[in-house]
Coordinates of C-alpha atoms in Angstrom, one line a residue:
X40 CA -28.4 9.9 41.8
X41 CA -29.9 7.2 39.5
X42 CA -31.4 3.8 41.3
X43 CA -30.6 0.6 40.2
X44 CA -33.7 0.3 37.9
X45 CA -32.7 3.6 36.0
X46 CA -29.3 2.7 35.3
X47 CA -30.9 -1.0 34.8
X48 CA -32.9 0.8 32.2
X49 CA -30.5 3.1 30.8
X50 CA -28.0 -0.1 29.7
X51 CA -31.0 -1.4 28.0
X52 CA -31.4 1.7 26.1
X53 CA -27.8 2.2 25.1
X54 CA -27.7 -1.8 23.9
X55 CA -31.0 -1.1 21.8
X56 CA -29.5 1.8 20.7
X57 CA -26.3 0.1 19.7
X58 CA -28.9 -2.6 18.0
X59 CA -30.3 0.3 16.0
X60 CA -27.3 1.5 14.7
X61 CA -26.0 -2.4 13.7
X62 CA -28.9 -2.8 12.0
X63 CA -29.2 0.2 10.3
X64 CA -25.5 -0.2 8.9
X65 CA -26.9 -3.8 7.7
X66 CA -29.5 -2.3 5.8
X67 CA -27.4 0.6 4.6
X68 CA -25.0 -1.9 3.4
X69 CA -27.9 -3.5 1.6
X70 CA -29.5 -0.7 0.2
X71 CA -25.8 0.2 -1.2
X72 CA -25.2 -2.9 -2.4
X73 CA -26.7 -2.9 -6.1
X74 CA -25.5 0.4 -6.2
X75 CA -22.0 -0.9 -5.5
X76 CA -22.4 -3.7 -8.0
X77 CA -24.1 -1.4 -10.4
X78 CA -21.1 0.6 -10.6
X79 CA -18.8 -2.6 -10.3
X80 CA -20.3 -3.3 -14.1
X81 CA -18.0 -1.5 -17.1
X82 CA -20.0 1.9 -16.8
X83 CA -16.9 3.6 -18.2
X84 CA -18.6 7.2 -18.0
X85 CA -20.1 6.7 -14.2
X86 CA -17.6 4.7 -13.2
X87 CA -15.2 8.1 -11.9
X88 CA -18.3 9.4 -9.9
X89 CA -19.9 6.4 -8.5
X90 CA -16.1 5.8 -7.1
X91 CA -16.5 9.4 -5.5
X92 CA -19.6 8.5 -4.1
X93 CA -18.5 5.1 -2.7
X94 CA -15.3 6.8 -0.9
X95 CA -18.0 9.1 0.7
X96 CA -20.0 7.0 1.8
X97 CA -17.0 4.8 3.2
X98 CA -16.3 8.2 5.7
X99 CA -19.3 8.7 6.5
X100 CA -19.5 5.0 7.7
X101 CA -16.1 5.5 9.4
X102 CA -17.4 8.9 11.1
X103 CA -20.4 7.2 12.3
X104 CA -18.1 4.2 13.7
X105 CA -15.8 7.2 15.7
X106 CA -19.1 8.3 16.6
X107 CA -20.5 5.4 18.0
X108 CA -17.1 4.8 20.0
X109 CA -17.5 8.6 21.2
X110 CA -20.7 7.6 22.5
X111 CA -19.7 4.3 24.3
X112 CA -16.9 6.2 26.0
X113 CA -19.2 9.0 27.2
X114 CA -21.6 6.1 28.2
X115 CA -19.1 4.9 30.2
X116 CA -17.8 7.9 32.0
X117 CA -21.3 8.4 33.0
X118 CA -22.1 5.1 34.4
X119 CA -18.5 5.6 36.2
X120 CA -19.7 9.0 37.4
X121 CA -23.1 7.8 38.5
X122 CA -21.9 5.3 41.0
X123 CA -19.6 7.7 42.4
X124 CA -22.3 9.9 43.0
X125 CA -24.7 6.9 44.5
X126 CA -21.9 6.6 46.7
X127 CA -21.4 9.8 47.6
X128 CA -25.2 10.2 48.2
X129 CA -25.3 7.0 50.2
X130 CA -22.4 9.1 52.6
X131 CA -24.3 12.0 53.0
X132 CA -27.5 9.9 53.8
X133 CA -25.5 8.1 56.8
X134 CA -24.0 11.6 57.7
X135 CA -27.9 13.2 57.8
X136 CA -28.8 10.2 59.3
X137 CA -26.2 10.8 62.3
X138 CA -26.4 14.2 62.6
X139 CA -30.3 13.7 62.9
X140 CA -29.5 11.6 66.0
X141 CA -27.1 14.4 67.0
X142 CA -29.9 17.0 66.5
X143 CA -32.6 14.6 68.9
X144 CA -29.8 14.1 71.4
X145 CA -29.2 17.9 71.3
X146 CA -33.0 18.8 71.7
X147 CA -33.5 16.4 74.4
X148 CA -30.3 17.9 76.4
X149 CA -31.8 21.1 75.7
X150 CA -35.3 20.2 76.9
X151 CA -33.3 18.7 80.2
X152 CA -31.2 22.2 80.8
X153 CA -34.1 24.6 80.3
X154 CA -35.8 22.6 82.9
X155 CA -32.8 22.7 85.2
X156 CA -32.5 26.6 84.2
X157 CA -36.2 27.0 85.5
X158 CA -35.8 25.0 88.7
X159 CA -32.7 26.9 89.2
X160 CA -34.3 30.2 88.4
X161 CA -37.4 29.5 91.1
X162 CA -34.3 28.6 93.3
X163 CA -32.5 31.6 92.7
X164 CA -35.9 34.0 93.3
X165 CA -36.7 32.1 96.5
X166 CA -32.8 33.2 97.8
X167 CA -33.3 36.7 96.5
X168 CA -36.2 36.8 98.3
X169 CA -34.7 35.1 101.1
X170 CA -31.3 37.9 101.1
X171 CA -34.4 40.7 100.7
X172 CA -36.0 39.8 104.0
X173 CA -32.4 39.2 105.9
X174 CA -31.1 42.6 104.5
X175 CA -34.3 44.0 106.0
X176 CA -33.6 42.0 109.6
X177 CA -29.8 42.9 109.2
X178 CA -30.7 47.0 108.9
X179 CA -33.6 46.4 111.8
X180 CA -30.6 44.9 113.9
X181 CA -28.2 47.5 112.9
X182 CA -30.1 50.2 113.7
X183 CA -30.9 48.2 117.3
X184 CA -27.5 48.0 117.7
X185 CA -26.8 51.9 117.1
X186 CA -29.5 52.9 119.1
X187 CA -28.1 50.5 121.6
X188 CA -24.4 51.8 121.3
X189 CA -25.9 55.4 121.4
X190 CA -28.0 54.7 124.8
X191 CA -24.7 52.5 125.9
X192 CA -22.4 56.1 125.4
X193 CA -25.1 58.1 126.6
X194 CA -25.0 55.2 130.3
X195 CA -21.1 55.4 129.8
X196 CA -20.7 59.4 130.1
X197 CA -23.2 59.7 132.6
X198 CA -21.2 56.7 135.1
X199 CA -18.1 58.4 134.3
X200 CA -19.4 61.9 134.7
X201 CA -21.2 60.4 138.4
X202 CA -17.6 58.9 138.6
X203 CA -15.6 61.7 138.1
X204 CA -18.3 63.9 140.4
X205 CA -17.6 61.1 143.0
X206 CA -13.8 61.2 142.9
X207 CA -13.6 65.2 143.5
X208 CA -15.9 64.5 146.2
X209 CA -13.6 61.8 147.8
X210 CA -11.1 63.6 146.4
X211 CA -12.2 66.8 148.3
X212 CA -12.4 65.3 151.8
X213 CA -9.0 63.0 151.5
X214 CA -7.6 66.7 151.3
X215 CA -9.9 68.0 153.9
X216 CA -8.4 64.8 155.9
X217 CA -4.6 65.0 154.9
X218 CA -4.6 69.2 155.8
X219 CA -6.4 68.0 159.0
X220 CA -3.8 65.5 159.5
X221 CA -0.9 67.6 158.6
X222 CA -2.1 70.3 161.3
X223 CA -2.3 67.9 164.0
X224 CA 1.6 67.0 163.0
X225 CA 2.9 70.4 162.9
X226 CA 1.3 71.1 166.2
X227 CA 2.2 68.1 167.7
X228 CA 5.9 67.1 166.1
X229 CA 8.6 68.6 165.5
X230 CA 9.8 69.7 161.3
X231 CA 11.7 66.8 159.7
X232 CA 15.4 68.3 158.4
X233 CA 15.9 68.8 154.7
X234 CA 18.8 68.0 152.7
X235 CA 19.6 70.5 149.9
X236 CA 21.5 69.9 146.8
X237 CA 22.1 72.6 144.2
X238 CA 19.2 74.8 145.7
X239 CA 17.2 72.2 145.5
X240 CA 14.8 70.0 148.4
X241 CA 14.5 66.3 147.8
X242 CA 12.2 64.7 150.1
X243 CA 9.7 62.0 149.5
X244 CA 6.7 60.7 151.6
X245 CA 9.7 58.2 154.2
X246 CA 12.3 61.0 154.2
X247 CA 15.3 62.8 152.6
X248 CA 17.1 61.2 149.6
X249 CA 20.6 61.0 149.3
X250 CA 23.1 62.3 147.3
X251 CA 25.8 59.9 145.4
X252 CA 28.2 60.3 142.3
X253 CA 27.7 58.2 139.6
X254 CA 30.6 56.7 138.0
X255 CA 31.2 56.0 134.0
X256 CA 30.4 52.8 132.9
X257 CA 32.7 50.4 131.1
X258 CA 32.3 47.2 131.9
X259 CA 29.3 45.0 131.5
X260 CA 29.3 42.9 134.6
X261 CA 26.3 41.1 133.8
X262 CA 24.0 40.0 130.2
X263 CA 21.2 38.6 130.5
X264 CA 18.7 37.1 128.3
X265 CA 15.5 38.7 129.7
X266 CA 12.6 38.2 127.9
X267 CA 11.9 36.9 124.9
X268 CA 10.7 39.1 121.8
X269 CA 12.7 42.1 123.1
X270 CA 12.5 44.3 125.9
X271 CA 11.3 47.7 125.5
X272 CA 11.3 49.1 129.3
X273 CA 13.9 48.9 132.2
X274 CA 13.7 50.7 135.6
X275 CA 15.4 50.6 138.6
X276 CA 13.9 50.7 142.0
X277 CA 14.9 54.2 143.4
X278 CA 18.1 54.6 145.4
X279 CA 18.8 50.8 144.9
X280 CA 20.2 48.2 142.4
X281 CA 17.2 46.4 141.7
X282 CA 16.0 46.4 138.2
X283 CA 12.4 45.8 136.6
X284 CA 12.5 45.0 133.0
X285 CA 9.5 44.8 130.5
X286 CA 9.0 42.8 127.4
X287 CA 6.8 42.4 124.7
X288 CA 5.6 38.9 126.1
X289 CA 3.5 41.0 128.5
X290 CA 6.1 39.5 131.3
X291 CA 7.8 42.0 133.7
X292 CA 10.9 40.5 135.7
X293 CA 12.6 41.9 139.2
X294 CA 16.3 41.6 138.7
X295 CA 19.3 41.7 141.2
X296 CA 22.1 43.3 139.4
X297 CA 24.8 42.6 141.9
X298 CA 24.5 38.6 141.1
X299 CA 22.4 39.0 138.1
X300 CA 19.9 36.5 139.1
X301 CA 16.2 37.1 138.2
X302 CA 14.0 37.8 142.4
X303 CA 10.3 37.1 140.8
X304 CA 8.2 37.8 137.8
X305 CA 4.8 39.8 137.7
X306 CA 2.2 38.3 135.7
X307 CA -1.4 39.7 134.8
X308 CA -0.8 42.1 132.2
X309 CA -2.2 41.7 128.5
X310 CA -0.1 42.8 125.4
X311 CA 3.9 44.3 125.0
X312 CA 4.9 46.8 127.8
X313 CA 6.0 49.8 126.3
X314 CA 6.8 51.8 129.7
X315 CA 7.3 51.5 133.3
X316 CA 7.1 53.6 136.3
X317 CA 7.8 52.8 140.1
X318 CA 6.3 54.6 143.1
X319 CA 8.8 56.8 145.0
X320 CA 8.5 54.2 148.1
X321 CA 8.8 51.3 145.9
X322 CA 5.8 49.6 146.8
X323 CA 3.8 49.8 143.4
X324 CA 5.2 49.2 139.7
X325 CA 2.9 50.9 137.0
X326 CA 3.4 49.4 133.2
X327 CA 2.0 50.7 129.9
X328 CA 0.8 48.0 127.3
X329 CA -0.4 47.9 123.9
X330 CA -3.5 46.7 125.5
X331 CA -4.9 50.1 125.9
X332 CA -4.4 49.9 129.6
X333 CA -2.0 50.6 132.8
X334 CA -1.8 47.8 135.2
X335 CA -0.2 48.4 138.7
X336 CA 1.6 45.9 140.5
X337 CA 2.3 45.4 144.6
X338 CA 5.9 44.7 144.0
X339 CA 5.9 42.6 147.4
X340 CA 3.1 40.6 146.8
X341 CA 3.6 40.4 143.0
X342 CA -0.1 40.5 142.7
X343 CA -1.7 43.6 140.2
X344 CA -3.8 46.1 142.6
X345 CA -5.4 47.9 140.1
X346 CA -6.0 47.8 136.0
X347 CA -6.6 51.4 134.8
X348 CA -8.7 51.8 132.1
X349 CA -9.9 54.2 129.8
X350 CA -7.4 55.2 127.0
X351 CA -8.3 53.7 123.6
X352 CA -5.3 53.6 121.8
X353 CA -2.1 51.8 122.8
X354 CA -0.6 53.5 126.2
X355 CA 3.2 54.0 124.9
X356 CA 4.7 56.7 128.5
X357 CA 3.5 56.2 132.3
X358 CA 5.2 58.4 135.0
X359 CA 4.6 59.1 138.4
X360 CA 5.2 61.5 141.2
X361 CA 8.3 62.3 142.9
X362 CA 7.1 63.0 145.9
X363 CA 3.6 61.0 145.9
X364 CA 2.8 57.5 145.1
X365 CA -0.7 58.4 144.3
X366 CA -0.8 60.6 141.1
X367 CA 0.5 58.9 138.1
X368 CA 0.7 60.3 134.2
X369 CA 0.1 58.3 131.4
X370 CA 0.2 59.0 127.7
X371 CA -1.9 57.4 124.6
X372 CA -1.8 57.1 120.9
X373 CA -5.6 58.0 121.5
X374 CA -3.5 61.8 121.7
X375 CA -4.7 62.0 125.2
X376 CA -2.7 62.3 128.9
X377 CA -4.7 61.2 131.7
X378 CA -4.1 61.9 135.1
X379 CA -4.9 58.7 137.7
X380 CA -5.5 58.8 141.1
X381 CA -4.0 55.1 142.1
X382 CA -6.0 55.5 145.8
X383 CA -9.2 55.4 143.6
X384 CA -8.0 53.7 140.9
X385 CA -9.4 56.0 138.3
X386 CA -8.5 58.8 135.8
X387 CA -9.0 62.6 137.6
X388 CA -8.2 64.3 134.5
X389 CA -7.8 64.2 131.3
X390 CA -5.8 66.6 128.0
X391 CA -6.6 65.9 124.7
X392 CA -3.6 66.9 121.7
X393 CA -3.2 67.6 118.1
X394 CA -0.1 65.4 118.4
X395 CA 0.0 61.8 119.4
X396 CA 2.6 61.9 122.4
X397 CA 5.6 59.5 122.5
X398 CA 7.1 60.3 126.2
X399 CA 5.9 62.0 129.4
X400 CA 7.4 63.1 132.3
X401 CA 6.7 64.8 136.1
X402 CA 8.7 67.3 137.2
X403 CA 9.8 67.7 140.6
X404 CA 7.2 69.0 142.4
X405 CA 4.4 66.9 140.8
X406 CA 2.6 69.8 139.4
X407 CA 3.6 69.6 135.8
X408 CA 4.4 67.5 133.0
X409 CA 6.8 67.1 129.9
X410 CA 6.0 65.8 127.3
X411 CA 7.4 64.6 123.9
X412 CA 5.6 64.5 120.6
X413 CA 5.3 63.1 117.1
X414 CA 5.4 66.5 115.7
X415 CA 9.3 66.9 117.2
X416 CA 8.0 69.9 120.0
X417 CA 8.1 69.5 124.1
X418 CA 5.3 70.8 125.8
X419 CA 5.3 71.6 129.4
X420 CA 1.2 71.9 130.8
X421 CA -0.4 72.0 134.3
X422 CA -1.3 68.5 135.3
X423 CA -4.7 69.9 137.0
X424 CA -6.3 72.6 134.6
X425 CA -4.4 70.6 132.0
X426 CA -3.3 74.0 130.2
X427 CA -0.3 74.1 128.0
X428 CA 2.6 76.3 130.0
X429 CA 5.1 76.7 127.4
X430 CA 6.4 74.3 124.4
X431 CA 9.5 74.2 121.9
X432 CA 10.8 72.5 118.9
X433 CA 12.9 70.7 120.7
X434 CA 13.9 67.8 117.4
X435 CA 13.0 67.9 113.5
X436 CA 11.4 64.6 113.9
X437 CA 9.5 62.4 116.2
X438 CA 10.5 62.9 120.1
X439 CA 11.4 59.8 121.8
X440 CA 12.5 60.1 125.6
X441 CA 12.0 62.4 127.8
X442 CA 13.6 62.4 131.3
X443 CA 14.1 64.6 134.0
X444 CA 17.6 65.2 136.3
X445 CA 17.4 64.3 139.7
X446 CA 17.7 68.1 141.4
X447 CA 14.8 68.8 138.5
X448 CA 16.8 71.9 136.9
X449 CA 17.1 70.1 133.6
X450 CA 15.4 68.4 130.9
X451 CA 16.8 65.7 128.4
X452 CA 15.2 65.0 125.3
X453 CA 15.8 62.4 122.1
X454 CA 14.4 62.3 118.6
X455 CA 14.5 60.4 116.1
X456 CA 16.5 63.1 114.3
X457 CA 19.5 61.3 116.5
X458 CA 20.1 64.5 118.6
X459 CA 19.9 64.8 122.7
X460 CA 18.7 68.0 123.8
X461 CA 18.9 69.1 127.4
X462 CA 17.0 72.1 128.2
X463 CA 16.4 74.3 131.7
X464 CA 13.3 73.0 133.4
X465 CA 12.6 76.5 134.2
X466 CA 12.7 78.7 131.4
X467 CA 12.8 75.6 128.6
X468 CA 16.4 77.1 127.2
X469 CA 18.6 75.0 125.2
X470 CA 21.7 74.3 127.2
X471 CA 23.4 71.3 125.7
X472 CA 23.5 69.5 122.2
X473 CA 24.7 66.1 122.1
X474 CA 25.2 63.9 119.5
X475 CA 27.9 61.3 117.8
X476 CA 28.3 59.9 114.2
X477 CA 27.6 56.8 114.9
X478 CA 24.2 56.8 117.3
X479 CA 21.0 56.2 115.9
X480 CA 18.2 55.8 117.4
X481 CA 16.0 52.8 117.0
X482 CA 12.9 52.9 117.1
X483 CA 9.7 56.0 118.3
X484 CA 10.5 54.6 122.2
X485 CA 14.0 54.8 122.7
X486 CA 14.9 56.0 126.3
X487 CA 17.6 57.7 127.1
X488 CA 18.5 58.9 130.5
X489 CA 20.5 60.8 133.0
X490 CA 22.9 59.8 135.7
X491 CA 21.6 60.3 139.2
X492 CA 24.6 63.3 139.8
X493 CA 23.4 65.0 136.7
X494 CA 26.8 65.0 135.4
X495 CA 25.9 62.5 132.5
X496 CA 23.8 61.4 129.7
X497 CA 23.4 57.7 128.3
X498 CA 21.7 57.0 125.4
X499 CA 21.3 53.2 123.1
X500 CA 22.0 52.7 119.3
X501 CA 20.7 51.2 116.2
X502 CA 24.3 48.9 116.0
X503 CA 24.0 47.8 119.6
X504 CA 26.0 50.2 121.2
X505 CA 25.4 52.6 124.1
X506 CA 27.0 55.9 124.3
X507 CA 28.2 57.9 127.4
X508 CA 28.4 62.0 127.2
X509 CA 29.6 63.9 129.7
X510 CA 27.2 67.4 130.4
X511 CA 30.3 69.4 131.6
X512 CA 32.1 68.5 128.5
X513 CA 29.8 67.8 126.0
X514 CA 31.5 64.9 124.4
X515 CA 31.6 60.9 124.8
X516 CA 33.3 59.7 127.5
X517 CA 32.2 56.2 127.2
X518 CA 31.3 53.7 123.9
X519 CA 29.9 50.5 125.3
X520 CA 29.9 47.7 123.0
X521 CA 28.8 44.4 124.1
X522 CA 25.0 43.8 122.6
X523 CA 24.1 43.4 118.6
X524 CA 20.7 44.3 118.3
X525 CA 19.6 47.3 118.7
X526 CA 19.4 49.1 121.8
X527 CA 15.7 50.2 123.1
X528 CA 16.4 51.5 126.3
X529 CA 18.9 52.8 129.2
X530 CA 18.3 53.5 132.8
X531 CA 20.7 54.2 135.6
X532 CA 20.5 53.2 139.0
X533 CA 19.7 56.1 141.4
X534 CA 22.8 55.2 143.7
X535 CA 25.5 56.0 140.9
X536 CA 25.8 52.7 139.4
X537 CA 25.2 50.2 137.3
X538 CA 23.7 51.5 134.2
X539 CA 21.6 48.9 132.1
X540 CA 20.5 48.5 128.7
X541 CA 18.0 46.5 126.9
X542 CA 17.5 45.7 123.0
X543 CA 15.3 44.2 120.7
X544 CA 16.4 40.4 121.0
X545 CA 15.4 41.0 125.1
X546 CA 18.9 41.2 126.5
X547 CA 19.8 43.1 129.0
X548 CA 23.0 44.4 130.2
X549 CA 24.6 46.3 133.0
X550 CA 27.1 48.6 132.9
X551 CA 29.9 49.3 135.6

């Protein structure tokens, strides 16, 4: 763009040239006019072509007059179009201007972030370094700690190997003592008397049992809101109406079923009970947790005697002998059965399964157990070599209960295929199949049961209700309907009545 000065300069220019051309029309003019008055004079034979001449010269004056005007205008539209452009160039000198400042501002923040990037960077190395030498401390203690946990296995097999040594020691002379004991009775008293039902001898370590008939429910006499967060066990003291219930608050409550008042609670147990099993004497109460462990109550005192340890999986079955209140059976999602001695307080034995097992139960005589599986089979093994006897598909899906009759001839089994099974002890026949359209089962540990005379089986429901079959007949006698969630359990009192029930919203009923 031009400066003042310059354009200064270049209206001086055009005005001299404008002078130049004014002054060279004057002199033109001059230098014509003798000419002009030459011809002016009576030349009668130039006069034609001097007129030629003069109207020639005329347009070229004229032409030289458009041309100065051309010239002016153009003059014009670039004085015009240089001040726009010093303008323009004035913006773009304030626009480098700023976007120098920009371009400092920029280099300086720059400058200030590379620094930061660096300190950050050293900061960064130091941590890696830092993680480096923790990772290294982290495997050094992880390596302590599995050569600790390997020494600690090694300690624990060897104690429970000594342990195990030392029960079939004490084991061995408790016999030694009870067969001395037992001599010195037969020689010196006389043979208690045994009372024989169906061919078969009940006795247990005060006496003879005694033999009622159950009658069908119909009635609930009593409801009652047990525990909270649903019961999942019920038991009844044997040949009474007393009733132990267990609920997944870890609570287990002593019930009077003629008044339906609660007697006492037994506290100490950690987790849900998922089973529970009473001595034949009624002095102990054994319940299976979610804890991974059995704990055994004195039912007088209230006060746990012994928590049995060992299983490492949930303990979902616990039985115990008929005729003993020292061996009890337990069962373990750890697809173990362990065998305890509750006189030591420790396991004697245990069986290890393909199978996690759902349900367990003694027979008779104490020498082996039932027991229901995931897989849908019932197995029947020696409790001391811990050899499987015999086994059968006894459901297409998981086996839930499994409960023994009173005279021990037969076997009752549920699944979750919603069919009850009861099979001959002996020879582990099928001799009844009972079912009814509208009982489901609801849930891996529903527990069905048998009526002390043998004569009938109970069973809960999905809807709430509890159905009654008759063995002889192999249909439903009974439908009772007084609970909405469903049922988890049944158990019948071993003097012929009441029968209770327990669901998931911890109610309990009983049944007469």
């Amino acid at each position: 763009m031009m400066s003042q000065e310059e354009e200064k300069k270049a209206m001086e220019a055009i005005k001299d040239a404008l002078r130049a051309l004014r002054k060279r029309h004057l002199l033109e003019e001059g230098a014509h006019a003798p000419a002009i008055s030459a011809l002016s004079k009576p030349l009668i034979s130039h006069g034609s072509e001097w007129k030629e001449k003069t109207e020639k010269l005329e347009t070229e004056l004229q032409q030289c007059y458009k041309a100065q005007s051309r010239l002016s205008e153009q003059l014009v539209i670039e004085v015009a179009e240089s001040r726009s452009s010093k303008a323009a160039l004035q913006e773009k000198e304030l626009l480098i201007n700023d976007l120098q400042k920009e371009l400092t501002q920029t280099k300086e923040q720059c400058a200030q972030i590379k620094e930061e990037l660096e300190d950050k960077t050293k900061t960064l190395d130091l941590l890696i370094a830092e993680n480096q030498e923790v990772r290294s401390q982290l495997e050094e203690m992880t390596n302590r700690v599995q050569k600790a946990e390997t020494e600690n296995k090694m300690l624990i097999d060897r104690w429970m190997l000594q342990k195990m040594q030392d029960a079939e020691r004490l084991n061995e002379a408790n016999d030694l003592y009870e067969e001395m004991l037992a001599k010195l009775k037969a020689n010196g008293l006389e043979n208690l008397a045994r009372q024989q039902v169906d061919g078969i001898v009940r006795r247990n370590e005060d006496g003879t049992d005694y033999f009622v008939e159950s009658t069908i429910p119909s009635t609930c006499s009593h409801r009652i809101h047990a525990h909270e967060g649903g019961c999942g066990s019920i038991i009844f003291e044997y040949n009474s109406g007393t009733l132990f219930t267990g609920g997944q608050n870890g609570a287990v409550k002593m019930w009077d079923t003629n008044s339906g008042s609660l007697i006492k609670s037994l506290y100490g147990s950690l987790g849900n009970i998922l089973d529970l099993a009473i001595t034949h004497d009624n002095k102990s109460l054994i319940a299976a947790t979610s804890s991974n462990n059995l704990f055994v109550w004195d039912v007088n005192s209230g006060r746990v005697r012994h928590t049995l340890t060992g299983h490492t999986e949930k303990v979902c079955a616990v039985d115990v002998s008929k005729f003993s209140s020292r061996h009890v059976v337990s069962a373990a999602y750890d697809r173990t059965i362990k065998l305890w001695d509750l006189h030591k307080g420790y396991c004697t034995n245990t069986v290890l399964f393909a199978s996690n097992c759902n349900t367990i139960c003694l027979s008779i005589d104490g020498l082996t157990v039932f027991s229901g599986h995931l897989d849908g089979n019932l197995r029947l093994w020696d409790i001391q070599t811990g050899k499987i006897l015999s086994e059968v598909v006894g459901h297409s899906s998981a086996v839930t209960s499994v409960s023994i009759s009173r005279n021990g001839n037969r076997i009752l089994s549920s699944g979750r295929d919603n069919v009850h099974n009861v099979f001959d002890t002996r020879t582990l026949e099928l001799c009844a199949t009972l079912r009814a359209p509208g009982n489901r089962l609801a849930s891996n540990w529903s527990r069905s049961c048998i009526s002390p005379d043998d004569d009938y089986v109970a069973a809960g429901s999905a809807d709430g209700t509890v159905h009654v079959w008759s063995l002889s007949k192999g249909q439903i006698v009974s439908i009772l309907k007084e609970q909405t969630s469903p049922i988890l359990c049944c158990s019948w009192s071993g003097i012929g009545k009441p029968l209770a029930s327990a669901d998931k919203n911890g109610y309990v009923c009983t049944w007469t």
